[in-house]
Short mmCIF file of C-alpha atoms and ligand atoms in Angstrom, two decimals:
data_model
loop_
_atom_site.label_atom_id
_atom_site.label_comp_id
_atom_site.label_asym_id
_atom_site.label_seq_id
_atom_site.Cartn_x
_atom_site.Cartn_y
_atom_site.Cartn_z
CA MET A 1189 83.63 152.81 130.79
CA ALA A 1190 85.38 155.80 128.73
CA ILE A 1191 87.60 154.67 125.71
CA SER A 1192 91.02 156.24 125.67
CA LYS A 1193 91.86 158.63 123.14
CA GLU A 1194 94.21 156.15 121.32
CA ASN A 1195 91.49 153.25 121.31
CA THR A 1196 89.02 155.79 119.65
CA ARG A 1197 88.47 155.23 116.13
CA PRO A 1198 89.33 158.60 114.23
CA ALA A 1199 86.28 160.44 113.22
CA GLU A 1200 87.46 161.20 109.72
CA MET A 1201 88.45 157.34 108.98
CA GLU A 1202 86.57 156.18 106.15
CA ARG A 1203 84.70 152.83 106.21
CA VAL A 1204 86.57 150.33 104.67
CA VAL A 1205 84.19 148.55 102.44
CA THR A 1206 85.44 148.53 98.89
CA LYS A 1207 88.19 146.75 97.34
CA GLU A 1208 89.97 149.86 96.79
CA LEU A 1209 89.68 151.32 100.29
CA ALA A 1210 90.80 147.86 101.65
CA GLU A 1211 94.07 147.94 99.43
CA LYS A 1212 94.74 151.51 100.69
CA PHE A 1213 94.14 150.33 104.38
CA ILE A 1214 96.41 147.50 103.78
CA GLU A 1215 99.27 149.72 102.19
CA GLU A 1216 98.98 152.19 105.14
CA GLN A 1217 98.96 149.39 107.61
CA VAL A 1218 101.92 147.55 105.87
CA ALA A 1219 103.93 150.98 106.54
CA ALA A 1220 102.77 151.51 109.98
CA ILE A 1221 103.44 148.13 110.87
CA ARG A 1222 106.89 148.10 109.56
CA ALA A 1223 107.70 151.34 111.26
CA GLN A 1224 106.56 150.09 114.67
CA VAL A 1225 108.12 146.86 114.72
CA LYS A 1226 111.25 147.52 112.47
CA ASP A 1227 113.42 144.39 112.17
CA GLY A 1228 111.79 142.97 115.55
CA LYS A 1229 109.88 139.78 115.77
CA VAL A 1230 105.93 139.87 116.58
CA LEU A 1231 104.29 136.72 118.25
CA LEU A 1232 100.62 136.03 117.47
CA ALA A 1233 98.17 133.44 118.81
CA LEU A 1234 96.50 132.28 115.55
CA SER A 1235 93.09 130.67 116.22
CA GLY A 1236 92.00 130.54 112.62
CA GLY A 1237 89.13 132.93 113.03
CA VAL A 1238 88.68 136.02 110.95
CA ASP A 1239 90.06 138.56 113.58
CA SER A 1240 93.45 136.82 114.18
CA SER A 1241 93.66 135.51 110.55
CA VAL A 1242 93.35 139.09 108.88
CA CYS A 1243 95.81 140.24 111.50
CA ALA A 1244 98.33 137.61 110.86
CA ALA A 1245 97.86 138.15 107.03
CA LEU A 1246 98.48 141.82 107.46
CA ILE A 1247 101.43 141.60 109.65
CA SER A 1248 103.03 138.82 107.51
CA LYS A 1249 102.66 141.10 104.58
CA ALA A 1250 104.45 143.62 106.36
CA ILE A 1251 107.58 141.50 108.03
CA GLY A 1252 107.22 138.19 106.61
CA LYS A 1253 109.05 135.50 108.61
CA ASN A 1254 109.61 138.04 111.46
CA LEU A 1255 106.03 137.15 112.36
CA VAL A 1256 105.52 134.08 114.24
CA CYS A 1257 102.16 132.42 114.51
CA VAL A 1258 101.28 129.85 117.13
CA HIS A 1259 98.32 127.72 116.39
CA VAL A 1260 97.16 125.91 119.43
CA ASN A 1261 95.17 122.93 118.73
CA HIS A 1262 93.37 122.25 121.95
CA GLY A 1263 91.02 119.53 120.48
CA LEU A 1264 87.80 121.86 120.69
CA LEU A 1265 88.13 123.10 117.15
CA ARG A 1266 85.67 122.21 114.16
CA LYS A 1267 86.74 119.41 111.78
CA GLY A 1268 89.23 120.62 109.29
CA GLU A 1269 89.97 123.85 110.99
CA PRO A 1270 93.62 122.96 112.21
CA GLU A 1271 94.54 121.65 108.76
CA GLN A 1272 93.09 124.97 107.22
CA VAL A 1273 95.34 127.30 109.36
CA CYS A 1274 98.53 125.00 108.44
CA GLU A 1275 97.60 125.30 104.76
CA VAL A 1276 96.92 129.06 104.51
CA PHE A 1277 99.83 130.32 107.11
CA GLY A 1278 102.33 127.48 106.50
CA LYS A 1279 102.05 127.89 102.75
CA GLN A 1280 100.35 130.55 101.44
CA PHE A 1281 101.79 133.27 103.47
CA ASP A 1282 105.27 134.14 104.36
CA ALA A 1283 105.11 133.83 108.35
CA GLN A 1284 106.55 131.33 110.60
CA LEU A 1285 104.00 128.62 111.93
CA VAL A 1286 104.46 126.79 115.25
CA TYR A 1287 101.61 124.12 115.51
CA VAL A 1288 101.31 122.96 119.04
CA ASP A 1289 99.26 119.73 119.35
CA ALA A 1290 97.95 120.32 122.76
CA VAL A 1291 94.76 117.82 122.44
CA ASP A 1292 95.79 115.49 125.24
CA ARG A 1293 96.75 118.22 127.61
CA PHE A 1294 93.30 120.16 127.22
CA LEU A 1295 91.26 116.81 127.10
CA ASP A 1296 93.06 115.39 130.29
CA LYS A 1297 92.55 118.70 132.09
CA LEU A 1298 88.79 118.59 131.39
CA LYS A 1299 88.11 115.05 132.07
CA ASP A 1300 85.19 114.76 134.33
CA VAL A 1301 84.62 118.19 134.75
CA SER A 1302 81.01 119.38 133.86
CA GLU A 1303 80.18 122.79 135.10
CA PRO A 1304 80.32 125.02 132.11
CA GLU A 1305 81.98 128.05 133.87
CA THR A 1306 84.93 125.98 135.12
CA LYS A 1307 85.12 124.09 131.78
CA ARG A 1308 85.62 127.88 130.12
CA LYS A 1309 87.91 128.53 132.91
CA ILE A 1310 90.23 125.88 132.40
CA ILE A 1311 90.24 125.99 128.70
CA GLY A 1312 90.93 129.84 128.93
CA LYS A 1313 93.74 129.20 131.55
CA GLU A 1314 95.36 126.16 129.67
CA PHE A 1315 95.27 128.21 126.59
CA ILE A 1316 97.33 131.22 127.99
CA GLU A 1317 99.71 128.68 129.73
CA VAL A 1318 100.74 126.80 126.33
CA PHE A 1319 100.81 130.02 124.44
CA ALA A 1320 103.09 131.43 127.20
CA GLU A 1321 105.29 128.16 127.00
CA GLU A 1322 105.73 128.80 123.30
CA ALA A 1323 106.37 132.37 123.65
CA LYS A 1324 109.18 131.61 126.11
CA LYS A 1325 110.78 129.18 123.76
CA LEU A 1326 111.42 131.86 121.05
CA GLU A 1327 114.33 134.14 121.21
CA GLY A 1328 113.87 137.99 120.86
CA VAL A 1329 110.46 138.42 120.51
CA ALA A 1330 109.35 141.90 121.50
CA PHE A 1331 105.93 142.28 120.11
CA LEU A 1332 102.54 140.79 120.36
CA GLY A 1333 100.05 140.86 117.53
CA GLN A 1334 96.58 140.78 118.27
CA GLY A 1335 93.44 140.79 116.29
CA THR A 1336 91.52 143.09 118.38
CA ILE A 1337 88.60 144.77 116.43
CA TYR A 1338 86.61 148.04 117.44
CA PRO A 1339 83.40 146.24 118.79
CA ASP A 1340 85.89 144.41 121.28
CA ILE A 1341 87.13 147.78 122.21
CA LEU A 1342 83.54 149.12 122.54
CA GLU A 1343 81.79 146.03 124.16
CA SER A 1344 84.93 145.32 126.64
CA ASP A 1345 82.17 144.24 129.05
CA GLY A 1346 79.75 142.45 126.45
CA VAL A 1347 78.98 138.91 126.03
CA LYS A 1348 82.38 137.88 124.69
CA ALA A 1349 84.22 139.45 127.38
CA HIS A 1350 82.16 138.07 129.65
CA HIS A 1351 82.64 134.46 129.01
CA ASN A 1352 86.34 134.57 127.95
CA VAL A 1353 88.99 134.24 130.60
CA GLY A 1354 91.83 136.44 128.88
CA GLY A 1355 94.95 138.18 129.29
CA LEU A 1356 98.49 137.10 129.15
CA PRO A 1357 100.85 136.53 131.98
CA GLU A 1358 102.56 139.82 132.85
CA ASP A 1359 106.21 138.60 132.61
CA LEU A 1360 105.56 138.29 128.94
CA ASN A 1361 106.41 141.87 128.59
CA PHE A 1362 105.46 142.58 124.75
CA GLU A 1363 104.42 145.70 122.99
CA LEU A 1364 101.15 145.37 121.15
CA VAL A 1365 100.44 145.12 117.26
CA GLU A 1366 97.13 145.69 116.72
CA PRO A 1367 96.42 146.60 112.99
CA VAL A 1368 92.58 145.88 112.67
CA LYS A 1369 91.72 147.47 116.21
CA PHE A 1370 89.46 150.26 114.42
CA LEU A 1371 87.82 148.24 112.08
CA TYR A 1372 84.30 146.62 112.40
CA LYS A 1373 83.43 142.95 111.46
CA ASP A 1374 82.45 143.81 107.85
CA GLU A 1375 85.46 145.95 107.19
CA VAL A 1376 87.76 143.36 108.67
CA ARG A 1377 86.16 140.94 106.17
CA CYS A 1378 86.58 143.11 103.22
CA VAL A 1379 90.41 143.57 104.04
CA GLY A 1380 90.69 139.81 104.59
CA SER A 1381 89.28 139.32 101.16
CA ALA A 1382 91.66 141.75 99.44
CA LEU A 1383 94.55 139.95 101.32
CA GLY A 1384 93.54 136.77 99.40
CA LEU A 1385 92.51 134.78 102.49
CA PRO A 1386 90.06 132.35 101.48
CA ASP A 1387 86.25 132.79 101.56
CA GLU A 1388 85.93 129.85 104.34
CA MET A 1389 88.04 131.75 106.64
CA VAL A 1390 86.79 135.40 105.94
CA TYR A 1391 82.96 134.64 106.14
CA ARG A 1392 83.08 132.08 109.26
CA GLN A 1393 80.35 132.26 111.42
CA PRO A 1394 81.26 133.35 115.12
CA PHE A 1395 82.85 130.46 117.00
CA PRO A 1396 83.36 130.73 120.85
CA GLY A 1397 86.80 130.82 122.07
CA PRO A 1398 86.24 127.39 124.21
CA GLY A 1399 84.94 126.07 120.85
CA LEU A 1400 83.34 122.70 120.92
CA GLY A 1401 84.04 122.42 124.47
CA VAL A 1402 80.81 124.24 125.30
CA ARG A 1403 78.88 122.26 122.94
CA CYS A 1404 79.92 118.69 124.07
CA VAL A 1405 77.54 119.15 127.10
CA GLY A 1406 78.60 118.33 130.73
CA ALA A 1407 81.91 116.44 130.86
CA ILE A 1408 83.63 116.05 127.50
CA THR A 1409 84.60 112.35 126.49
CA ARG A 1410 86.67 112.03 123.40
CA ASP A 1411 84.28 109.79 121.56
CA ARG A 1412 81.18 111.90 122.12
CA LEU A 1413 83.57 114.93 121.23
CA GLU A 1414 84.41 113.09 117.85
CA SER A 1415 81.00 112.29 117.12
CA LEU A 1416 79.97 115.92 117.70
CA ARG A 1417 82.69 117.19 115.31
CA GLU A 1418 81.51 115.01 112.82
CA ALA A 1419 77.72 115.87 112.98
CA ASP A 1420 78.56 119.61 113.30
CA ALA A 1421 80.57 119.55 110.03
CA ILE A 1422 77.56 117.80 108.22
CA VAL A 1423 75.21 120.63 109.78
CA ARG A 1424 77.47 123.27 108.68
CA GLU A 1425 77.97 121.92 105.12
CA GLU A 1426 73.98 121.41 104.64
CA ILE A 1427 73.05 124.68 106.19
CA GLY A 1428 75.84 126.46 104.57
CA LYS A 1429 74.31 125.63 100.88
CA LEU A 1430 71.11 127.42 101.73
CA PRO A 1431 70.95 131.13 99.85
CA VAL A 1432 70.87 133.12 102.83
CA THR A 1433 72.47 131.21 105.99
CA PRO A 1434 71.62 132.17 109.39
CA TRP A 1435 73.94 133.89 111.73
CA GLN A 1436 75.28 130.83 113.50
CA TYR A 1437 74.08 127.33 112.84
CA PHE A 1438 76.23 124.59 114.64
CA CYS A 1439 75.57 121.29 116.48
CA ALA A 1440 75.64 120.14 120.26
CA ILE A 1441 75.56 116.75 121.80
CA PRO A 1442 74.00 116.48 125.00
CA ASP A 1443 75.32 114.17 127.67
CA PHE A 1444 72.22 111.54 127.81
CA THR A 1445 71.53 108.56 125.82
CA SER A 1446 68.21 107.37 124.56
CA THR A 1447 66.93 104.07 122.99
CA GLY A 1448 67.63 103.34 119.53
CA ILE A 1449 67.15 100.13 117.38
CA LYS A 1450 69.63 98.63 115.04
CA ASP A 1451 69.19 94.79 113.45
CA GLY A 1452 66.40 94.32 115.51
CA LYS A 1453 68.04 95.12 118.79
CA ARG A 1454 67.67 97.84 121.28
CA TYR A 1455 70.41 100.12 122.26
CA MET A 1456 71.63 103.35 124.17
CA GLY A 1457 72.72 106.09 121.58
CA TRP A 1458 73.37 109.83 121.72
CA ALA A 1459 71.16 112.64 120.36
CA VAL A 1460 72.60 115.68 118.62
CA VAL A 1461 70.99 118.93 118.30
CA ILE A 1462 70.74 121.20 115.43
CA ARG A 1463 70.96 124.79 116.57
CA ALA A 1464 70.35 127.72 114.04
CA VAL A 1465 70.01 131.36 115.08
CA ASN A 1466 69.64 134.65 113.92
CA THR A 1467 70.65 137.74 115.93
CA VAL A 1468 72.07 141.34 115.59
CA ASP A 1469 74.33 141.55 118.62
CA ALA A 1470 73.91 137.98 120.29
CA VAL A 1471 71.89 139.59 123.19
CA THR A 1472 68.86 138.36 121.70
CA ALA A 1473 68.15 135.57 119.11
CA THR A 1474 65.60 134.13 116.75
CA VAL A 1475 65.35 130.71 115.13
CA PRO A 1476 64.84 130.89 111.28
CA GLU A 1477 62.76 128.46 109.46
CA ILE A 1478 65.17 125.73 107.71
CA PRO A 1479 63.40 123.94 104.89
CA TRP A 1480 62.40 120.53 105.90
CA ASN A 1481 64.20 118.70 103.30
CA VAL A 1482 67.38 120.20 104.36
CA LEU A 1483 66.69 119.03 108.02
CA CYS A 1484 65.87 115.55 106.70
CA THR A 1485 69.16 115.58 104.60
CA ILE A 1486 71.18 116.50 107.95
CA ARG A 1487 69.20 113.47 109.86
CA ASP A 1488 69.84 110.98 107.25
CA ARG A 1489 73.75 111.83 106.81
CA ILE A 1490 74.09 112.02 110.76
CA VAL A 1491 72.73 108.85 111.79
CA ALA A 1492 74.10 106.80 108.91
CA THR A 1493 77.77 107.88 109.45
CA VAL A 1494 78.23 109.46 112.76
CA PRO A 1495 79.33 106.84 115.64
CA GLY A 1496 77.05 106.60 118.33
CA VAL A 1497 74.16 108.92 117.35
CA ASN A 1498 70.69 107.40 116.95
CA ARG A 1499 68.45 110.55 117.27
CA VAL A 1500 68.72 114.18 115.52
CA LEU A 1501 66.74 117.21 117.16
CA PHE A 1502 66.12 120.44 116.00
CA ASP A 1503 66.21 123.24 118.97
CA LEU A 1504 63.41 125.89 118.31
CA SER A 1505 64.22 127.95 121.57
CA GLU A 1506 64.76 131.55 121.34
CA LYS A 1507 67.14 133.82 123.21
CA PRO A 1508 65.84 134.91 125.90
CA VAL A 1509 65.01 132.27 127.41
CA ALA A 1510 67.65 129.97 126.21
CA THR A 1511 71.08 130.91 125.35
CA ILE A 1512 72.62 130.34 121.67
CA GLU A 1513 75.21 127.71 122.97
CA TRP A 1514 73.90 125.02 125.15
CA GLU A 1515 76.46 125.88 127.88
P1 XMP B 802 75.15 132.73 124.37
O1 XMP B 802 75.37 131.33 124.51
O2 XMP B 802 75.60 133.51 125.82
O3 XMP B 802 76.32 133.28 122.98
O4 XMP B 802 73.92 133.40 124.00
C1 XMP B 802 76.26 134.51 122.63
C2 XMP B 802 77.38 134.50 121.58
O5 XMP B 802 78.54 134.38 122.30
C3 XMP B 802 79.30 133.20 121.90
N1 XMP B 802 79.51 132.61 123.05
C4 XMP B 802 81.11 132.49 123.46
N2 XMP B 802 82.21 133.38 122.68
N3 XMP B 802 83.58 132.62 124.54
C5 XMP B 802 83.56 133.06 123.39
O6 XMP B 802 84.24 133.84 122.67
C6 XMP B 802 82.77 131.93 125.01
O7 XMP B 802 82.94 131.41 126.01
C7 XMP B 802 81.53 132.01 124.32
N4 XMP B 802 80.17 131.70 124.82
C8 XMP B 802 79.28 131.78 124.09
C9 XMP B 802 78.17 132.42 121.18
O8 XMP B 802 78.57 131.52 120.45
C10 XMP B 802 77.50 133.46 120.83
O9 XMP B 802 77.88 133.86 119.36
#
């Protein structure tokens, strides 16, 4: 598919890979956003991912409280994520932050749904509805901020686009503000650091839109989801200490139980799966070696602290034939 001229990165544009170039880029974009938006209001769906966070930080630097960030907590975020978004954008940056607790709404809709693509569709559709409802509550918003980056434009039919159920309802007739649309990921991170975003946000590993929803295999239950969130935090903490971290590392929780033993009694518990992969483009992926002592620490912490889990597995499968995610 041909890319339109306005969506083509200018040939003369320098790669934004140093602090100085990032500062220059920020200055230019702040001026461009002010020129485009004037005293108008911009609405932005803030997931806490690096792209939307950098976009939000840039726009808030340009127009302050005229940026309204909406953070939808759908209950499928990783441990600590909603809190971090509220901390950074509610306190550190001068934007308005609307936090929407939509946990029950999403989990009720997902109850008893086990087919992965149906789960994705429900999460995508519900997200748009929640966001549109919030947008309609706000007066005088004419612009929509979006953290589109250049690979999103180049790969508009790629893996991510294939999975995501995107778009906004047409009756929300906004003009787009996309300050990072010509940047590659490493450049977005460089700008994020120069804007003062925390490293944890800037160097986050990729996280799918449907979040833990596609890692809580089969029909999501609240207790299994909570155990997944806890186990995932342990996996990320321990593997995150390695000098070189894999491209993506996380946890999945299958929807079967197996026998465990506690105080001499047998019982049925869940197994969690440690997943770590390296890839360049997410089309193929290999599995890096994780030091045995790190795996054992993860196992010990999970079985000692995560409710309902009695088994820890390591997924050796490469892509293909397996996909990176379990669903
Ligand atoms: P798979 O599982 O297809 O994943 O090998 C490839 C990459 O895409 C991410 N992924 C998603 N990203 N929405 C997203 O935004 C999704 O529904 C989705 N499913 C998978 C996955 O984390 C990996 O980086």
